[in-house]
Amino acid sequence: KFFASTNTDMTNTAIKTPKFEQKIHLPEIPGSFSFRKNGKVRLDQQVKKFCVLNECRGCFEVKVHFGRYVNPKNINYDAANDGIHIDTLRDQQKFKLFVPYPKGLTMAITEHAQEAQWFCGKLSAKVPIASFDKKEILKTVSKTAHKTQQKVATKKTTKIRDAISGGDDDDEKTVSVKKPSPQSKQKRRRQKPKKTSLQQLNKRIAKNVSSVEDGEPSAKKRKLNKQQPSEQTPSATSNEMSLNAQHELIDGLVDRLENSVKEKRKKEMLKDADIKEYLQNRADKKKQKQLKKEEVRRKFLERRNSKKKGAKADNAMVRNTGKKVKFAV
């Protein structure tokens, strides 16, 4: 913010520069025609309509935050060749702002193309773009993004310092915040293990064979033996096993598998029997309902037919007993 004195005609109130945002809306800049609201990306319809009406590819927008207490009738807005001039010198709260056009843009300044909208204390001024230099625009956009990142970083450091110091002026403590290195920004990829060649495999096999011949276990077996000490006698080796013991082991495994399969089949049979019983009960209930409906329908038809027959008999009796009477003229 800067302050300057006004002319002698006006009162001695200070002229301020309001808060403002500037944005270039072009299809070459990603996300320039959209904004985020409630966690969703939405298209800016005002910018879209402005570009369609003025038949331009993009526009330069300046959004000024005046507040609710500024009268929009006292705002002076002018889009000149050098930049955008905005002031509220006729209002009680006096503001003055000049925003030059960014480098690499040539504006199409016409009377009908200039537009400024007022909404909830914010003035949005738009000017159409006639032509532009892509390299210069991308440089300016990258610079502004870097500045915003620096501001966010400084705010975080001040918060950390205030939290550590606890608001005491006497016990001041400095906090050294490390800047993120370029290596941390890049995604660390997992290093794939190199494929072993045939020569390396042959060397490993030769080592294992030599260790077995000497009576020493391999490297993996050594680790396992250290973690789980074997309870074998020193005379018997781990690889030796009698034929009877091998047969007994295999027979035991086969018996266990057969028992587990039999148990599974029993459970499945029980489930199938339960399901069959449930379905049979359901079918019986359905048949009983159908029979009841048929009986009710039959009774209803019998009653209706009997009523019809009685009504016909009554009509016939009335017709037979009816007499014609003639009067003499």
PDB file of N, CA and C in Angstrom, residues 78-83 101 106-114 127-128 130:
ATOM      1  N   ASP A  78     -11.257   3.613 -16.863  1.00  0.00           N
ATOM      2  CA  ASP A  78     -10.802   3.932 -18.216  1.00  0.00           C
ATOM      3  C   ASP A  78      -9.708   2.941 -18.599  1.00  0.00           C
ATOM      4  N   ALA A  79      -9.872   2.315 -19.774  1.00  0.00           N
ATOM      5  CA  ALA A  79      -8.861   1.406 -20.321  1.00  0.00           C
ATOM      6  C   ALA A  79      -8.118   2.149 -21.424  1.00  0.00           C
ATOM      7  N   ALA A  80      -6.924   2.654 -21.104  1.00  0.00           N
ATOM      8  CA  ALA A  80      -6.120   3.427 -22.053  1.00  0.00           C
ATOM      9  C   ALA A  80      -5.158   2.506 -22.789  1.00  0.00           C
ATOM     10  N   ASN A  81      -4.311   3.117 -23.622  1.00  0.00           N
ATOM     11  CA  ASN A  81      -3.340   2.328 -24.385  1.00  0.00           C
ATOM     12  C   ASN A  81      -2.219   1.783 -23.507  1.00  0.00           C
ATOM     13  N   ASP A  82      -1.892   2.488 -22.398  1.00  0.00           N
ATOM     14  CA  ASP A  82      -0.788   2.060 -21.535  1.00  0.00           C
ATOM     15  C   ASP A  82      -1.239   1.104 -20.430  1.00  0.00           C
ATOM     16  N   GLY A  83      -2.526   1.179 -19.999  1.00  0.00           N
ATOM     17  CA  GLY A  83      -3.012   0.314 -18.932  1.00  0.00           C
ATOM     18  C   GLY A  83      -4.414   0.696 -18.507  1.00  0.00           C
ATOM     19  N   TYR A 101      -0.513  -3.085 -18.771  1.00  0.00           N
ATOM     20  CA  TYR A 101      -0.722  -4.351 -19.464  1.00  0.00           C
ATOM     21  C   TYR A 101       0.554  -5.192 -19.417  1.00  0.00           C
ATOM     22  N   THR A 106      -1.073  -7.331 -27.001  1.00  0.00           N
ATOM     23  CA  THR A 106      -1.593  -6.158 -27.709  1.00  0.00           C
ATOM     24  C   THR A 106      -3.113  -6.189 -27.571  1.00  0.00           C
ATOM     25  N   MET A 107      -3.661  -5.107 -27.003  1.00  0.00           N
ATOM     26  CA  MET A 107      -5.068  -5.069 -26.646  1.00  0.00           C
ATOM     27  C   MET A 107      -5.883  -4.427 -27.756  1.00  0.00           C
ATOM     28  N   ALA A 108      -7.116  -4.892 -27.900  1.00  0.00           N
ATOM     29  CA  ALA A 108      -8.075  -4.305 -28.837  1.00  0.00           C
ATOM     30  C   ALA A 108      -8.960  -3.344 -28.050  1.00  0.00           C
ATOM     31  N   ILE A 109      -8.519  -2.079 -27.952  1.00  0.00           N
ATOM     32  CA  ILE A 109      -9.206  -1.097 -27.102  1.00  0.00           C
ATOM     33  C   ILE A 109     -10.234  -0.359 -27.948  1.00  0.00           C
ATOM     34  N   THR A 110     -11.481  -0.654 -27.718  1.00  0.00           N
ATOM     35  CA  THR A 110     -12.603   0.023 -28.363  1.00  0.00           C
ATOM     36  C   THR A 110     -13.634   0.391 -27.302  1.00  0.00           C
ATOM     37  N   GLU A 111     -14.577   1.252 -27.673  1.00  0.00           N
ATOM     38  CA  GLU A 111     -15.563   1.724 -26.698  1.00  0.00           C
ATOM     39  C   GLU A 111     -16.493   0.604 -26.238  1.00  0.00           C
ATOM     40  N   HIS A 112     -16.988  -0.175 -27.184  1.00  0.00           N
ATOM     41  CA  HIS A 112     -17.920  -1.244 -26.815  1.00  0.00           C
ATOM     42  C   HIS A 112     -17.208  -2.451 -26.208  1.00  0.00           C
ATOM     43  N   ALA A 113     -15.855  -2.584 -26.442  1.00  0.00           N
ATOM     44  CA  ALA A 113     -15.116  -3.733 -25.912  1.00  0.00           C
ATOM     45  C   ALA A 113     -14.781  -3.577 -24.435  1.00  0.00           C
ATOM     46  N   GLN A 114     -14.682  -2.334 -23.956  1.00  0.00           N
ATOM     47  CA  GLN A 114     -14.363  -2.112 -22.549  1.00  0.00           C
ATOM     48  C   GLN A 114     -15.570  -2.464 -21.682  1.00  0.00           C
ATOM     49  N   VAL A 127     -10.559  -6.418 -20.758  1.00  0.00           N
ATOM     50  CA  VAL A 127     -10.160  -5.809 -22.032  1.00  0.00           C
ATOM     51  C   VAL A 127      -9.810  -6.938 -22.988  1.00  0.00           C
ATOM     52  N   PRO A 128     -10.358  -6.949 -24.216  1.00  0.00           N
ATOM     53  CA  PRO A 128     -10.049  -8.046 -25.151  1.00  0.00           C
ATOM     54  C   PRO A 128      -8.617  -7.992 -25.665  1.00  0.00           C
ATOM     55  N   ALA A 130      -6.013  -8.627 -28.726  1.00  0.00           N
ATOM     56  CA  ALA A 130      -5.970  -8.735 -30.188  1.00  0.00           C
ATOM     57  C   ALA A 130      -4.937  -9.767 -30.632  1.00  0.00           C
TER      58      ALA A 130
END
